[in-house]
Coordinates of C-alpha atoms (C1' of nucleotides) in Angstrom, one line a residue:
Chain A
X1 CA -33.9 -11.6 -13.6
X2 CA -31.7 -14.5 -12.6
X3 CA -32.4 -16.9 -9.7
X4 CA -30.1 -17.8 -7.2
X5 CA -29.0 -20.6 -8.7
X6 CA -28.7 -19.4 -12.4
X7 CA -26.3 -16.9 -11.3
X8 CA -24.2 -19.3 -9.0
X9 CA -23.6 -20.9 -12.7
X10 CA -22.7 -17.5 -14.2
X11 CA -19.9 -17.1 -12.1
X12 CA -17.1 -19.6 -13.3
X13 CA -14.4 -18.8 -11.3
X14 CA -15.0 -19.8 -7.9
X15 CA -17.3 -22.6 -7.9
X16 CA -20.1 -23.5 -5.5
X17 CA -18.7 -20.8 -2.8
X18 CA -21.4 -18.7 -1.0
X19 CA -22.0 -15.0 -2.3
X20 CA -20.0 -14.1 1.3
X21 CA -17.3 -16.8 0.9
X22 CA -16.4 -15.1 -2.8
X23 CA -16.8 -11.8 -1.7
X24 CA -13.5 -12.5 1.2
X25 CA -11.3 -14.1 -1.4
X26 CA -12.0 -11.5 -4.0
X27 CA -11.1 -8.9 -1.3
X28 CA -7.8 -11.4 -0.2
X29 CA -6.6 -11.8 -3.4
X30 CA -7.2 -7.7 -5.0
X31 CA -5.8 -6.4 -1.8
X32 CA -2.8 -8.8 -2.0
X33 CA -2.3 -7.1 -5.2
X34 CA -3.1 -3.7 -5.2
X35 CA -3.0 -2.8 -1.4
X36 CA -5.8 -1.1 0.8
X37 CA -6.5 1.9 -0.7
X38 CA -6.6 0.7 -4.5
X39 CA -9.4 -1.5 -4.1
X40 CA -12.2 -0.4 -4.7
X41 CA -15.5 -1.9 -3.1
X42 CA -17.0 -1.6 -6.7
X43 CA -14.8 -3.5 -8.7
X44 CA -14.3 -6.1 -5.5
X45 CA -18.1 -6.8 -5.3
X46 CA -18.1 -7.2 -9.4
X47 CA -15.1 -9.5 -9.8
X48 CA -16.9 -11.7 -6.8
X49 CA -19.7 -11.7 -9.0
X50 CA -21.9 -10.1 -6.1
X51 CA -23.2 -6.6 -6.1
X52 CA -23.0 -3.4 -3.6
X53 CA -25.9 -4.7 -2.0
X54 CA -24.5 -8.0 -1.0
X55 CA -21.4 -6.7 0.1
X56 CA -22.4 -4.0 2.4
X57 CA -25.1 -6.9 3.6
X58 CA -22.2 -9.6 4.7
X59 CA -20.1 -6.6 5.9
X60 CA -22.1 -3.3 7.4
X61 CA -18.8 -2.3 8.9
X62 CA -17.7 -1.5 5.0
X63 CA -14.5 -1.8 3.6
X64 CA -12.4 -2.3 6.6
X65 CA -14.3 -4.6 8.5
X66 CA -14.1 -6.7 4.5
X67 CA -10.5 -6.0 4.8
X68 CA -10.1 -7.6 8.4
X69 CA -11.7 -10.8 7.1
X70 CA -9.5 -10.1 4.1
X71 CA -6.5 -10.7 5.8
X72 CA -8.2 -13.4 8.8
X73 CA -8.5 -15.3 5.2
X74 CA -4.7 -15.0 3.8
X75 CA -3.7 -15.7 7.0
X76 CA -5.7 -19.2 7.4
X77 CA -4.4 -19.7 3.6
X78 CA -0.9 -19.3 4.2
X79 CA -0.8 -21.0 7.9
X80 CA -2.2 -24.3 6.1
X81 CA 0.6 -24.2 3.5
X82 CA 2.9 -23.5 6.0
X83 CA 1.9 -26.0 8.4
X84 CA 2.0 -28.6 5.7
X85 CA 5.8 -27.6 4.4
X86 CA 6.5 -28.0 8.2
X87 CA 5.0 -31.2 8.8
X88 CA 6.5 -32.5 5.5
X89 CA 10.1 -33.2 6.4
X90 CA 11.8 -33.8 9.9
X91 CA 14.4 -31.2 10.1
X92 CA 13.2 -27.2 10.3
X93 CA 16.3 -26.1 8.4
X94 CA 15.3 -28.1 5.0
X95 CA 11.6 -27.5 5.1
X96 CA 12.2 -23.6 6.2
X97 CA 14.3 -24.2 3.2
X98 CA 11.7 -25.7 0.9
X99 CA 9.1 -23.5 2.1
X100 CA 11.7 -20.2 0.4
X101 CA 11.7 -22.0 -2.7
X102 CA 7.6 -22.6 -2.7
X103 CA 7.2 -18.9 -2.0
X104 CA 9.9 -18.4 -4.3
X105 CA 8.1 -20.4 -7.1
X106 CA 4.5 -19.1 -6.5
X107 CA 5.3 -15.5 -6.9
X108 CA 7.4 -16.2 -10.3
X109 CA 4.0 -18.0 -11.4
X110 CA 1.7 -15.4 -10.3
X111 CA 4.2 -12.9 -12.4
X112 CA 5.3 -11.5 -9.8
X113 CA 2.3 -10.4 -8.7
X114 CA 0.8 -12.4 -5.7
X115 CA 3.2 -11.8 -2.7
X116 CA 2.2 -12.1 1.2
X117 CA -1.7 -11.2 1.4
X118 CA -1.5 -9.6 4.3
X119 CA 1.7 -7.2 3.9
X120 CA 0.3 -4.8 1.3
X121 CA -2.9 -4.6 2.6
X122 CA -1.8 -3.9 5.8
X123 CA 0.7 -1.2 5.3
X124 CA -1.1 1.3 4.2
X125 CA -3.6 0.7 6.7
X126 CA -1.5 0.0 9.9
X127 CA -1.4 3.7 11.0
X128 CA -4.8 4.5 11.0
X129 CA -7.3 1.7 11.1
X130 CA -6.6 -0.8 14.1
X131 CA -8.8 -3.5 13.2
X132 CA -6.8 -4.5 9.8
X133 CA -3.3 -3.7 11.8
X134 CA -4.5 -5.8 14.5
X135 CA -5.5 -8.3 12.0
X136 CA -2.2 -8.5 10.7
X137 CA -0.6 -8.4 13.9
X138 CA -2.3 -12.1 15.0
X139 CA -1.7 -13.4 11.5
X140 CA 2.3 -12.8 11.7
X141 CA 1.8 -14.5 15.7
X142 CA 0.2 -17.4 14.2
X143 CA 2.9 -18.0 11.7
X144 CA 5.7 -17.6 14.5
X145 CA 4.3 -20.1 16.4
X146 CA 4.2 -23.0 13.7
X147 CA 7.6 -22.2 13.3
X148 CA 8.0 -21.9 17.3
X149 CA 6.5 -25.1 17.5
X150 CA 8.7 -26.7 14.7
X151 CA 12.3 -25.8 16.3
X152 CA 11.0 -27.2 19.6
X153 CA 10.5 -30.5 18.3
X154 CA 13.7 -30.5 17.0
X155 CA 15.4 -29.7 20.6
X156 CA 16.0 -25.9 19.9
X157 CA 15.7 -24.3 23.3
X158 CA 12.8 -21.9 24.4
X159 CA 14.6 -18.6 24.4
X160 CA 16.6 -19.4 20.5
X161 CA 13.5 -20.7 19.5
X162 CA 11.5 -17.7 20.1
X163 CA 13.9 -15.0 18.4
X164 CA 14.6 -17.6 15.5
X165 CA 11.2 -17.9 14.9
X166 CA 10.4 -14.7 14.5
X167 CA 13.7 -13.6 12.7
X168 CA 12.6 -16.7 10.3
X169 CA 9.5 -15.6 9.7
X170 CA 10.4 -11.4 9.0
X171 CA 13.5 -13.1 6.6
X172 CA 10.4 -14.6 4.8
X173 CA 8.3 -12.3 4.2
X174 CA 11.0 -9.1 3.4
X175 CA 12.6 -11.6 1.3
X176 CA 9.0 -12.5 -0.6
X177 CA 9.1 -8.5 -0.9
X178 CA 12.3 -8.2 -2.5
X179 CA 11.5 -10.7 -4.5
X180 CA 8.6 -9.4 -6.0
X181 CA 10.3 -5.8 -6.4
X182 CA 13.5 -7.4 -8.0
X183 CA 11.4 -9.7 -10.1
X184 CA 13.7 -12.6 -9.2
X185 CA 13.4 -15.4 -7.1
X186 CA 16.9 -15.1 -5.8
X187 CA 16.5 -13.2 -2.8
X188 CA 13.7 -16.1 -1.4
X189 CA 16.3 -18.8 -2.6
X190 CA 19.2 -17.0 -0.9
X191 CA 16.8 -16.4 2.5
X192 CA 16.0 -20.1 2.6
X193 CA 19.5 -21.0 2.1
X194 CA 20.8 -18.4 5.1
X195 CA 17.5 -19.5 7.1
X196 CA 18.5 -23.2 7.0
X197 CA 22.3 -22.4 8.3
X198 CA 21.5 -20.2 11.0
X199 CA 18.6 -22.7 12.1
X200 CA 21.3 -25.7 11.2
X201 CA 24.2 -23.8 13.7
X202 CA 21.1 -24.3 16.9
X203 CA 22.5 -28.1 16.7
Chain B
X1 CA 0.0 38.1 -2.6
X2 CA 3.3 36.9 -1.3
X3 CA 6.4 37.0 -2.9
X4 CA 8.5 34.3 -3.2
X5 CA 10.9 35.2 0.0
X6 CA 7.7 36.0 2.3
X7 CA 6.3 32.6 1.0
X8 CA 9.2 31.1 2.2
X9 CA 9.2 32.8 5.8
X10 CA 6.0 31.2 5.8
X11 CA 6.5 27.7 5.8
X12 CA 8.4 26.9 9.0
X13 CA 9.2 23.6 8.5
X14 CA 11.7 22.8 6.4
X15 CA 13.8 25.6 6.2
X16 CA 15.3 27.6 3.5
X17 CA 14.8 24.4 1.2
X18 CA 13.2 25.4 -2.2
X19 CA 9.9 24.5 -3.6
X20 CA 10.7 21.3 -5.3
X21 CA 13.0 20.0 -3.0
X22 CA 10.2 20.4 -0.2
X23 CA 7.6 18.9 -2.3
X24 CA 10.0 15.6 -2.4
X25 CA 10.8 15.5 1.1
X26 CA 7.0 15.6 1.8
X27 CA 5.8 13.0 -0.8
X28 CA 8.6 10.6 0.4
X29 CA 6.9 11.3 4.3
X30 CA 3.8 11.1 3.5
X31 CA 3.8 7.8 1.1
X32 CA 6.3 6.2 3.7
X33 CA 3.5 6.7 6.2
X34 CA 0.3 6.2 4.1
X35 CA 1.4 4.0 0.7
X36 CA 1.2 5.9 -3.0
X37 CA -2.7 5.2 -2.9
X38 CA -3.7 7.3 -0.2
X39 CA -0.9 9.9 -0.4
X40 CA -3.1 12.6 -2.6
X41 CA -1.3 15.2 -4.8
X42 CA -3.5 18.1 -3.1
X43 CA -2.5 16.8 0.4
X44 CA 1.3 16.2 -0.4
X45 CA 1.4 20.4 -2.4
X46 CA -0.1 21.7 0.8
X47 CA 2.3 19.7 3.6
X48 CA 5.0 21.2 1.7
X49 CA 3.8 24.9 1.5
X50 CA 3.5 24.6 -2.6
X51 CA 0.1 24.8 -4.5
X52 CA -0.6 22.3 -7.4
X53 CA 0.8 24.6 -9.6
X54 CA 4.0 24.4 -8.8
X55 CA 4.0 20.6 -8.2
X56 CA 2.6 19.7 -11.8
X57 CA 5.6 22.5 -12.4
X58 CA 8.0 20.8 -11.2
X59 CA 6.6 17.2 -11.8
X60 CA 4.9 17.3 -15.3
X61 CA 5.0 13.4 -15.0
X62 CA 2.3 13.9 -12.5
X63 CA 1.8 11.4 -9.1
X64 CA 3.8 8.4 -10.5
X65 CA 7.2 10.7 -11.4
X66 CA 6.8 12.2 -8.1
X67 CA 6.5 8.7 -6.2
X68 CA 9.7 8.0 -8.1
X69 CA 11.7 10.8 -7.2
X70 CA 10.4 10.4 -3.8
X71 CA 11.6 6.5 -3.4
X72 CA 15.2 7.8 -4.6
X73 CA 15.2 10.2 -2.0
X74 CA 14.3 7.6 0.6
X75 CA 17.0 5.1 -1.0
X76 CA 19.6 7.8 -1.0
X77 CA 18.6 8.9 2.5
X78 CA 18.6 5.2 4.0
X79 CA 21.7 4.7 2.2
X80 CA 23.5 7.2 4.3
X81 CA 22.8 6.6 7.4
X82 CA 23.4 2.2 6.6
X83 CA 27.0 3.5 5.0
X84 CA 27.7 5.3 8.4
X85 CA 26.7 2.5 10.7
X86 CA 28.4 0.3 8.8
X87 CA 31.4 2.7 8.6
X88 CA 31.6 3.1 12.5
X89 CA 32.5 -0.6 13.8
X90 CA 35.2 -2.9 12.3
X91 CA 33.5 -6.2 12.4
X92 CA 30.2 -7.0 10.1
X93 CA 28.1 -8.7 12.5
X94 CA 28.2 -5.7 15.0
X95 CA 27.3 -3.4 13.0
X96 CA 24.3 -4.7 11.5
X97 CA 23.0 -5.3 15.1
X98 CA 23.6 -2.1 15.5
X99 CA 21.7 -0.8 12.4
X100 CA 18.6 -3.1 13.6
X101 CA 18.6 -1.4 17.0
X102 CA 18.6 1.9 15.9
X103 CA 15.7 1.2 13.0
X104 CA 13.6 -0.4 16.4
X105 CA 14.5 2.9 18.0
X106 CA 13.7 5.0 15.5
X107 CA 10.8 3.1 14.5
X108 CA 9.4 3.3 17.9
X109 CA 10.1 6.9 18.6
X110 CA 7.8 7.8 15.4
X111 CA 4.8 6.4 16.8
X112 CA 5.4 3.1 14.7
X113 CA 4.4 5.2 11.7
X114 CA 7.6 5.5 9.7
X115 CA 8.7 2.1 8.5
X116 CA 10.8 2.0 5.1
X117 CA 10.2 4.6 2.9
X118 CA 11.0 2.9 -0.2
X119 CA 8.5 -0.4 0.7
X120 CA 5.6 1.4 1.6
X121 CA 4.9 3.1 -1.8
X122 CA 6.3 0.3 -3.6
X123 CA 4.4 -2.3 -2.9
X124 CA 0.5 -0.6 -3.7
X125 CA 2.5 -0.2 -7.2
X126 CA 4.3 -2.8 -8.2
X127 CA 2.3 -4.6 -10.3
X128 CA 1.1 -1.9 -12.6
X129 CA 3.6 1.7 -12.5
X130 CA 6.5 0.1 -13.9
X131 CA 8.8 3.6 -13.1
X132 CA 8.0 3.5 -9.1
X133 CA 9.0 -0.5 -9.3
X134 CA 12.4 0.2 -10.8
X135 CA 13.1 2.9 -8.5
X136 CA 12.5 0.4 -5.7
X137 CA 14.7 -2.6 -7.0
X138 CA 17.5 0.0 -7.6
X139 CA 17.3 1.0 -3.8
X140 CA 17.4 -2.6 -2.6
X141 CA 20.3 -3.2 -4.8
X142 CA 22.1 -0.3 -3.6
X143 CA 21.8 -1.1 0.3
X144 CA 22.7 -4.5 -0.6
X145 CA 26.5 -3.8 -2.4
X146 CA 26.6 -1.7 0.6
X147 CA 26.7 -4.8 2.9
X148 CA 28.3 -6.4 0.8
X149 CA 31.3 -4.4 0.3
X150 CA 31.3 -4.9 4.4
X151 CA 31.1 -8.9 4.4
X152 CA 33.9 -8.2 1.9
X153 CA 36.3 -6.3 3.4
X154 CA 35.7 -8.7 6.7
X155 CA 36.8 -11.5 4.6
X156 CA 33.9 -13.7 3.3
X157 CA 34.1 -15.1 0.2
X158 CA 32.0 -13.7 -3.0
X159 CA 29.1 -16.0 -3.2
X160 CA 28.6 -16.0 0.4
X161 CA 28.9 -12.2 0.9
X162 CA 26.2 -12.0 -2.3
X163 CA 23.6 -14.3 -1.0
X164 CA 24.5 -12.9 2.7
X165 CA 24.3 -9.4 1.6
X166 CA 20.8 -10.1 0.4
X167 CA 19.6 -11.7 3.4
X168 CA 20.2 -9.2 5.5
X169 CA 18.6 -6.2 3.7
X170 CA 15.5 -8.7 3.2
X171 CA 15.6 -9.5 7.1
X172 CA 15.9 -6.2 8.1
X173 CA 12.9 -5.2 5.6
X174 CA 10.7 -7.7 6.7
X175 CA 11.5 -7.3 10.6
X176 CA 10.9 -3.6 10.3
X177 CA 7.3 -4.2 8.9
X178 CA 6.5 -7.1 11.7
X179 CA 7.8 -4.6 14.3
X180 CA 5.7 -2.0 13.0
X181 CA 2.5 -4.2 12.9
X182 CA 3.5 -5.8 16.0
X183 CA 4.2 -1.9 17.5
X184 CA 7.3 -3.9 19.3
X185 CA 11.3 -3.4 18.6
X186 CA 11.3 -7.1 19.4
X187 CA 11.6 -8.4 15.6
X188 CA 13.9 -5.7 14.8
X189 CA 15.7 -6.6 17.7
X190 CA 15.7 -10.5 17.2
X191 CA 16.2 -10.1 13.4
X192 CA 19.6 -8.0 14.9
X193 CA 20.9 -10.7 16.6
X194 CA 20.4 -13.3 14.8
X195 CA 21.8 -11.8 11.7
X196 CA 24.9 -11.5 13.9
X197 CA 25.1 -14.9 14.6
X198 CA 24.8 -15.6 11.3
X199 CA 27.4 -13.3 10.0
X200 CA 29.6 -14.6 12.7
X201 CA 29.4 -18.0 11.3
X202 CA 31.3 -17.7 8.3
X203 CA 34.1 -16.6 10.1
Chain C
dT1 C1' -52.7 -18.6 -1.1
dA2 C1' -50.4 -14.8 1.5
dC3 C1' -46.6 -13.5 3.8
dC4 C1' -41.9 -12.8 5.8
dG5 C1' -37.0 -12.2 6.2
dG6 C1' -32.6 -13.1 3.9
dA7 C1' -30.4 -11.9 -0.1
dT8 C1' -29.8 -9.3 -4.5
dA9 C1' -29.9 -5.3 -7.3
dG10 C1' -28.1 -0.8 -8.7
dA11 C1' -29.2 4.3 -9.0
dG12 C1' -27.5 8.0 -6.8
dC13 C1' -25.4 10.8 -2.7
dG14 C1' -21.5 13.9 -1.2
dC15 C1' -17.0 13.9 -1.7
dT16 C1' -12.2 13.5 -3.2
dC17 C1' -9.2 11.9 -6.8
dG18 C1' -5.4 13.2 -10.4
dC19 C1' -4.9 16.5 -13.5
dT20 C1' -5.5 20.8 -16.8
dC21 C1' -5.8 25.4 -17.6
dT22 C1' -5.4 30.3 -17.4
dA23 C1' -3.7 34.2 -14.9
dG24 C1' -0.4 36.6 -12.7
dA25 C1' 4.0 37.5 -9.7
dG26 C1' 8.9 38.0 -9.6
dC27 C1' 13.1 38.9 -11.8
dA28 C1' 16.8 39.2 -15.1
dT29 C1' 17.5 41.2 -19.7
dG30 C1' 17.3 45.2 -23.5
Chain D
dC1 C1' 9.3 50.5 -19.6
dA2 C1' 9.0 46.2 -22.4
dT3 C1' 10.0 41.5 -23.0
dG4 C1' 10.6 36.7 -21.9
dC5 C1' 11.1 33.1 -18.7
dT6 C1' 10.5 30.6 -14.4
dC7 C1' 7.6 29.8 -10.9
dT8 C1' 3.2 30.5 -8.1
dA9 C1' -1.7 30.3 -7.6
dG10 C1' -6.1 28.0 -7.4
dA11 C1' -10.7 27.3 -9.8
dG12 C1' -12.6 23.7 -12.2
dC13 C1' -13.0 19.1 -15.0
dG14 C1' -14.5 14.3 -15.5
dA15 C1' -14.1 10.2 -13.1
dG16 C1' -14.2 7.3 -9.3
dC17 C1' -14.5 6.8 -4.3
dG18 C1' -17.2 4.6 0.0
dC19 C1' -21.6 4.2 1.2
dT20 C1' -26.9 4.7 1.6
dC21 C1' -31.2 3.8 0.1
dT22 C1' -35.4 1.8 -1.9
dA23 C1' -37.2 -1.8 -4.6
dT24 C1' -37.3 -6.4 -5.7
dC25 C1' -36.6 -11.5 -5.8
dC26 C1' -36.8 -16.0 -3.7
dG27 C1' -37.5 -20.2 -0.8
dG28 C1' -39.8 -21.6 3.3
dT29 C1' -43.7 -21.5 6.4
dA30 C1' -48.5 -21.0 7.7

DNA sequence: TACCGGATAGAGCGCTCGCTCTAGAGCATG
DNA sequence: CATGCTCTAGAGCGAGCGCTCTATCCGGTA
């Protein structure tokens, strides 16, 4: 038998992180990949390096209640990246811009394979289990609002900001999509290029 | 036993279709509102009054050729009804605003259950079932010449109509899922207008 | 030392999955 | 009627699903 800390060691891939911690971004990143549905708990608990037993521990409410945190945590992930793309130049149009070609960049790297983390695993969930739609639903508010915040700094006024916020944010992520179908970064370039205009013709 | 013709009596839905081209139509439904992953064969054969006999008939590729078959019946089916909005107003801009309001309609009136056909079964797959991905980049592509045969014949320039073109499918892709997580037309809605604007500004 | 509760471990439950297989129905030919 | 072909019919296979359950390990406390 292995001790706590002798099996921390075993598992190389995520460091340090608590048994819970490992089990979330196993679950985030498998569910980014493969959807809901095609994830099994099994194969999530062993690539975590945990077993059943731990997972159904952290999470009694099973797979879907793992799936909620699932997405809580690719929301978090991507609202700090986008935050920081934000914060990193003055004008919205050029960093909405830069933040295409970061998208664009990262999914080529993962071979196509990493796209939004919550998109796939919520849509084959959103008709029929209310906490991962409802999940989803606050992770998409949250990114609206960074962006919200973003064009009010730069003068944009409430109303415009509001609908280009959201319109931003929808051109990101069907664009990430496409992308990822197409197996081209094109349509993210293209989105952040169109993105930047239509935010550039607010001034 | 039922012959063929009582068989067909039997299954009110969908008309005098025949076996295979009901088995399509309810695949494409069924993984348009559930993803490939949850969509079984068993469940698809008996929404469409066949048995699994006649699907693996019809489909000796099994689940995968049918997912295929059933995304080129969503892209051809999307297809048509884009080509005749587009077809009913003269300037670009207007009718893509229009197309947006009538997917937030539509969406709505379903319950928020039918979102794109062709995204919802493409995305559990992409990585791995190399068929159902193509069948899913050949669908964007087609909606895309189809705007961008509009943006062409309104004026714009090549290059612009390309990347333009491109934006607005992604847009309207990615503000039809945030309106169906959000259960709101507001995205569609904002994603409508603004991709009017835009259009507008290369005039 | 003995004990306790958090955490780990995995066998096994009932069920459904995609798919195969054999049998037969219906119909156009001779 | 006999033959051959398309299509219908559904029982059953092995595998995997989400989840439950009992047994055990471990550090901290008394």
């Amino acid at each position: 038998m292995k001790t706590k800390a002798q099996h921390d060691e075993d598992t190389v891939e995520q460091g340090p992180l608590g048994t819970r911690e490992r089990i979330v971004r196993t679950a985030s990143r498998l569910m980014q990949r493969q959807g809901y549905e095609a994830s099994g708990v099994k194969q999530i608990s062993q690539e975590a390096g945990a077993t059943l037993g731990s997972l159904y521990h952290f999470f009694p409410g099973g797979k879907q209640q793992l799936a909620a945190e699932a997405i809580r945590h690719g929301d978090r992930e991507f609202a700090d990246i986008l935050g920081e793309m934000l914060d990193s130049r003055p004008d919205p149009a050029g960093a909405i811009d830069d933040c295409a070609v970061a998208l664009a960049e990262g999914l080529h790297a993962s071979a196509w394979l990493d796209g939004c983390p919550v998109t796939a695993t919520a849509l084959g969930a959103a008709g029929h289990l209310p906490d991962i739609q409802r999940a989803a639903a606050e992770a998409f508010q949250r990114w609206r609002e960074l962006v919200y915040e973003k064009l009010r700094g730069a003068g944009i006024a409430e109303d415009e900001a509001r609908e280009l916020a959201s319109t931003v944010i929808s051109t990101l992520e069907g664009a990430e999509m496409a992308a990822q179908v197409a197996r081209s970064e094109e349509p993210l370039r293209a989105a952040g290029r169109q993105l930047a205009r239509l935010i550039n013709s607010y001034r």
